[in-house]
Coordinates of C-alpha atoms in Angstrom, one line a residue:
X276 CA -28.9 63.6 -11.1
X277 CA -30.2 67.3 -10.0
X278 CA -31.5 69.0 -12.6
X279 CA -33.9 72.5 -13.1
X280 CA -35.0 71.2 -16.6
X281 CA -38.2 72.6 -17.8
X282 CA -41.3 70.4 -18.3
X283 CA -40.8 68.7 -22.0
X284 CA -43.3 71.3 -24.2
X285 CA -41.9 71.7 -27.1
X286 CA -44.0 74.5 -28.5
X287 CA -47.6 74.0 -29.4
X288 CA -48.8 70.9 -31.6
X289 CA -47.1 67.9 -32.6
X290 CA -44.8 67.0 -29.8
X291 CA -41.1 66.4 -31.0
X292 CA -40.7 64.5 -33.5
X293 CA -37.5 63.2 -35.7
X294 CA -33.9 64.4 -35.0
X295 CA -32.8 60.8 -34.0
X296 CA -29.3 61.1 -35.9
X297 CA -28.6 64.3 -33.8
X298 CA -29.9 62.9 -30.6
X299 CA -27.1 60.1 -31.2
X300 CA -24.2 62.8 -32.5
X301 CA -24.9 65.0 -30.1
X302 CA -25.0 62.9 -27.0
X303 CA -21.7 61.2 -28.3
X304 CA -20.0 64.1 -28.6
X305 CA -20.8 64.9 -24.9
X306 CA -20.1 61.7 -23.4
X307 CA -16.6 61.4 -26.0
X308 CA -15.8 64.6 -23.1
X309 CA -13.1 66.0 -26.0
X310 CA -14.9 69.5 -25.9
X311 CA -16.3 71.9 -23.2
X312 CA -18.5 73.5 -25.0
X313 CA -20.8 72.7 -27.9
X314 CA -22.9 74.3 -29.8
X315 CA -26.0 73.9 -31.5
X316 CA -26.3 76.6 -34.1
X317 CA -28.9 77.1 -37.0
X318 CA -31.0 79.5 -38.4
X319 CA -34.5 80.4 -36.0
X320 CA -37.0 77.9 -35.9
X321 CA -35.0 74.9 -36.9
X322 CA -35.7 73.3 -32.9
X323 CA -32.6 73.8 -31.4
X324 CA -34.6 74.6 -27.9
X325 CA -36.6 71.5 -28.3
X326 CA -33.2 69.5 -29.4
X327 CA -31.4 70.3 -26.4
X328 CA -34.2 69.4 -24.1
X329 CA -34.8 66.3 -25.6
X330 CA -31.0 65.4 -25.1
X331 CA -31.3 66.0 -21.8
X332 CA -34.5 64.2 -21.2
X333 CA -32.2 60.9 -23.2
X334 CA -29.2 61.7 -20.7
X335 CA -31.5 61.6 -17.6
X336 CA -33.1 58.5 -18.2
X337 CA -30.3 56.9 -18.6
X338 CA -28.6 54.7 -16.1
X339 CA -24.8 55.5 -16.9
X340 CA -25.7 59.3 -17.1
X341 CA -22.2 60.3 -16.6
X342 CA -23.4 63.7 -14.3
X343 CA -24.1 64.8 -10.9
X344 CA -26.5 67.8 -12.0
X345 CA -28.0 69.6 -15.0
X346 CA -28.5 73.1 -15.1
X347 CA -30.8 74.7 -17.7
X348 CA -31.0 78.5 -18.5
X349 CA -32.4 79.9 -21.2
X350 CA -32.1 83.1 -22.4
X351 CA -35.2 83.2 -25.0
X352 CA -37.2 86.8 -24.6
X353 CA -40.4 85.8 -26.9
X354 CA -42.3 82.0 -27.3
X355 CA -45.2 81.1 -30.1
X356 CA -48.3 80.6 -29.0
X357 CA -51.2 79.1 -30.6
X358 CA -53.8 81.7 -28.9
X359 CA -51.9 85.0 -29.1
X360 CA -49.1 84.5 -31.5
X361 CA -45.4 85.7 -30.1
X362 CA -45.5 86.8 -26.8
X363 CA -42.9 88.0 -25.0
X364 CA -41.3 86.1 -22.0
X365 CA -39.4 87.3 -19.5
X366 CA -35.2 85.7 -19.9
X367 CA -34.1 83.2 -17.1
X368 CA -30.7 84.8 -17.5
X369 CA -31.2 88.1 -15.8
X370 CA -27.4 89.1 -14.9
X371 CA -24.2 88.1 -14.1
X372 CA -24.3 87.5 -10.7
X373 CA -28.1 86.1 -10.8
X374 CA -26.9 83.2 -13.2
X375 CA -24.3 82.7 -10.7
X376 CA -26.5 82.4 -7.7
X377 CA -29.1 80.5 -9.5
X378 CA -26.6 77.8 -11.0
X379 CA -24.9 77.2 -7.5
X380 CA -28.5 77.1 -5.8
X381 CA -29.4 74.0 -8.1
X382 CA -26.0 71.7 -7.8
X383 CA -25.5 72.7 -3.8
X384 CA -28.5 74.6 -2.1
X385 CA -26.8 74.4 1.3
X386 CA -23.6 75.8 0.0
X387 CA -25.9 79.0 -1.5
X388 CA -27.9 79.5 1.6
X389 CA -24.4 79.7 3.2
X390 CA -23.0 82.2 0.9
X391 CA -26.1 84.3 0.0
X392 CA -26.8 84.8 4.2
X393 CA -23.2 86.2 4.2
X394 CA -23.6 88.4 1.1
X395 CA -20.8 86.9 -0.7
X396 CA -19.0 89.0 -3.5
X397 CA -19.4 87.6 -6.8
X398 CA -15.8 86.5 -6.7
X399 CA -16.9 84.2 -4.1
X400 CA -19.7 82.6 -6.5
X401 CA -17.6 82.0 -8.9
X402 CA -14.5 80.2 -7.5
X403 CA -17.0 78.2 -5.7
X404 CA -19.1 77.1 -8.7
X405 CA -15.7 76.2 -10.7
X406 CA -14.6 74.4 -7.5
X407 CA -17.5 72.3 -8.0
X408 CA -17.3 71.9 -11.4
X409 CA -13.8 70.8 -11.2
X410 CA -14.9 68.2 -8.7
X411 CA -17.7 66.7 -10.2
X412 CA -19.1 66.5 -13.9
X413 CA -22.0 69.0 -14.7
X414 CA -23.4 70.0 -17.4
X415 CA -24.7 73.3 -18.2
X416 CA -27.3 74.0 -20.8
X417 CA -27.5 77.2 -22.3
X418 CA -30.8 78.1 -24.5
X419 CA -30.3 81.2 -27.1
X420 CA -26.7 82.2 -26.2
X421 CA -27.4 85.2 -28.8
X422 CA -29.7 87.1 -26.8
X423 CA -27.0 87.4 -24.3
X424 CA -25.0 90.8 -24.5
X425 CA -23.0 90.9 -21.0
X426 CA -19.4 90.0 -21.1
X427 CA -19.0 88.6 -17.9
X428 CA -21.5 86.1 -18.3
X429 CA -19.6 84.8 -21.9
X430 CA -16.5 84.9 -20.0
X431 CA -18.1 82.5 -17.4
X432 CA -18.9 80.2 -19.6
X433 CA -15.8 80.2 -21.6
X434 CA -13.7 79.7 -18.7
X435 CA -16.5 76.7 -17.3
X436 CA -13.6 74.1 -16.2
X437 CA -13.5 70.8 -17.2
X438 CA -14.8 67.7 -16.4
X439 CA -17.9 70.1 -16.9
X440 CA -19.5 70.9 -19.7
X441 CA -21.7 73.6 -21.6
X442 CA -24.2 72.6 -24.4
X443 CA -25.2 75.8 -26.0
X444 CA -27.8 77.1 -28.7
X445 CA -27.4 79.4 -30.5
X446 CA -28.2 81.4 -34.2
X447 CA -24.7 82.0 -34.3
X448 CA -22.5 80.3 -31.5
X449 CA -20.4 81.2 -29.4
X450 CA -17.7 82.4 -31.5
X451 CA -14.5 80.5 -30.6
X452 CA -13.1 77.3 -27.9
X453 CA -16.3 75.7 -28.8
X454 CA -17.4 72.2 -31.2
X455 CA -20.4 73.4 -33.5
X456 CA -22.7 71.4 -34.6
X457 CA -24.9 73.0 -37.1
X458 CA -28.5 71.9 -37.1
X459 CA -29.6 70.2 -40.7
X460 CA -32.3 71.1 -42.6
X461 CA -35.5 68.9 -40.2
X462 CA -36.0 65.6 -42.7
X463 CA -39.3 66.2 -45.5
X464 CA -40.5 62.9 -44.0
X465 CA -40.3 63.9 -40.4
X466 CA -41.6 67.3 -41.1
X467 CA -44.5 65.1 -43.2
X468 CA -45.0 63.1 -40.0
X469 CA -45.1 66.8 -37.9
X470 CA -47.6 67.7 -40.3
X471 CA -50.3 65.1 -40.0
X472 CA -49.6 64.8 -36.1
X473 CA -50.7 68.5 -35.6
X474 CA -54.0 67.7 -38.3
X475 CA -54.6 64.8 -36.3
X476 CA -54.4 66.8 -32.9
X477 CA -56.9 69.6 -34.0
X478 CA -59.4 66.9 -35.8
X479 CA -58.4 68.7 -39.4
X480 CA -60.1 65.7 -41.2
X481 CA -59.5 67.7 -44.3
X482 CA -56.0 68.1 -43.9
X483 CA -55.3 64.5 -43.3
X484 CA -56.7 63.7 -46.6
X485 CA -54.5 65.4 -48.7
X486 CA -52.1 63.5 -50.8
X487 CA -48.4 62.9 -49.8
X488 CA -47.5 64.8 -52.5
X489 CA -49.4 67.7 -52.0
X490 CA -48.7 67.8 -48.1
X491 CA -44.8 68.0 -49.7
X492 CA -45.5 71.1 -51.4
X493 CA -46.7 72.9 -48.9
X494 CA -44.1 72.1 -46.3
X495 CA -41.6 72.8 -48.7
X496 CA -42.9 76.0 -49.6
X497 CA -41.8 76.8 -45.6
X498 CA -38.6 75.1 -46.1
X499 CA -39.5 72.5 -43.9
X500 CA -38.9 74.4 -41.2
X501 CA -41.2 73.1 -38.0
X502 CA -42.0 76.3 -36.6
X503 CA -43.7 77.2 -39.3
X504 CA -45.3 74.3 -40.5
X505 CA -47.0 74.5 -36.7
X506 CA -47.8 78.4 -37.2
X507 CA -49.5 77.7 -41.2
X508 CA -51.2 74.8 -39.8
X509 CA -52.7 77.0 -36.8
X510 CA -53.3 79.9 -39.6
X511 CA -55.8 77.6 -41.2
X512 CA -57.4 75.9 -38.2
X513 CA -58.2 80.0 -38.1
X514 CA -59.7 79.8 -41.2
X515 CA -57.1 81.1 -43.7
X516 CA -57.1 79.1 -46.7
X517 CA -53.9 76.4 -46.6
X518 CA -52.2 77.3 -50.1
X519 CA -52.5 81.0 -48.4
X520 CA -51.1 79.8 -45.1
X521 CA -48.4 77.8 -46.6
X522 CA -47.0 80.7 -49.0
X523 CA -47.3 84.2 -47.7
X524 CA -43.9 83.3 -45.5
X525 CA -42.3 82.7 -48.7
X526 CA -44.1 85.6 -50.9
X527 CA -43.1 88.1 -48.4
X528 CA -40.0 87.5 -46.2
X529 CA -36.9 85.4 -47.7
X530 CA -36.8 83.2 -44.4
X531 CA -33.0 82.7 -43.9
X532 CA -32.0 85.5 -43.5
X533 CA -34.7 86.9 -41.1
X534 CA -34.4 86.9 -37.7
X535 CA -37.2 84.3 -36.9
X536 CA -39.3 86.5 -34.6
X537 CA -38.9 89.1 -36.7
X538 CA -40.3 87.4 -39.4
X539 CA -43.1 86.1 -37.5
X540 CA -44.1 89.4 -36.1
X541 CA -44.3 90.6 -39.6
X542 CA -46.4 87.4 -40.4
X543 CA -48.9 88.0 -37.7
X544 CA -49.6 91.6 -38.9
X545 CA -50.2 90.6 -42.7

């Protein structure tokens, strides 16, 4: 199976963990072959990037993976990081006609080397990428669909013809012709697990002896969310006191309704 995935990191400590229910509905929903496009929508820093990865990682080791390439784009502008906090990153989805070229250099490099030394129009891209995606069954991975503002490119992947498929995340989805699947809340006992994984990681003695009760509270005071139990938890390996941490998300900013970056930024600054 060709495939441009990125290396499995799925954002500083911890590792993925939990999400085995949608792993399974997810994957069926694909293989079922009923819908195009699906989307994996929720609110910023619920792991949809690191969902969507890890589905693809489950359909590439599997022996019956049912196709002949995946592509991965994502169009994410800023990442976490332990050291500097967000930083921006620069978008793998560029343009129109750049998505084009790089999706057709991944499923048929000779076929691009062919077209790009003629200087093709991108009419030609495109009736050859749907060509091939009529012929053959690829699926196309879409990371942060909201950051994307050009027309053509939602048009593209509207119009993606089938046996082929688009998995898509998004804050918001797509909008229309598509199955969403809304990302639940991440489960208190994985996000328990996340949290003395990470205390583990950094040799935070302290923090794995706390109680399961009061390791509770404080993820609950960040609504569970994963992102943010890995940001508090880094906040006190930095020396901020862990009731602090855990809590000045929730004094300041109500979460859900913040753009996750956003609210970060804002954190950072505090």
């Amino acid at each position: 199976c060709l495939n441009n995935l990125p290396i499995e990191d799925y954002d500083l400590d911890g590792g993925f963990v939990g999400r085995r229910n949608e792993i399974i509905k997810i994957k069926k929903l694909l293989y079922s072959n009923q819908d195009r496009i699906i989307s994996i929508t929720g609110a910023g820093g619920l792991g949809k990037t690191s969902l969507a990865l890890k589905i693809a990682y489950s359909i590439l080791s599997e022996e019956e993976n049912p196709y002949s390439a995946m592509i991965w784009f994502s169009a994410k502008e800023n990442k976490l990081t332990s050291e500097n906090g967000i930083v921006s990153i620069e978008s793998q989805i560029s343009d129109y006609i750049t998505l084009l070229r790089d999706i057709l250099s991944v499923i048929d490099k000779n076929s691009f080397d062919i077209i790009d030394k003629k200087s093709m129009r991108e009419e030609n891209y495109l009736e050859f990428i749907y060509d091939l995606f009529e012929k053959k069954r690829y699926l196309l991975i879409i990371d942060n669909l909201e950051t994307i503002i050009d027309a053509d490119i939602i048009e593209f992947i509207k119009n993606v013809p089938r046996p082929s498929q688009i998995l898509i995340t998004s804050r918001k989805g797509l909008g229309e012709i598509e199955r969403r699947y809304p990302l639940p809340d991440f489960l208190l006992s994985d996000a328990v697990k996340l949290f003395r994984i990470i205390s583990k990681e950094r040799n935070r003695s302290d923090l794995l002896k706390l109680s399961q009760s009061n390791i509770e509270t404080l993820i609950k005071s960040v609504s569970s969310y994963p992102l943010l139990i890995k940001w508090s938890i880094g906040k006190v390996c930095l020396g901020m006191d862990i009731n602090k941490a855990f809590n000045k998300i929730k004094r300041n900013v109500f979460f859900h309704n913040s753009p996750l970056s956003a609210l970060l930024l804002r954190y950072r600054s505090m």
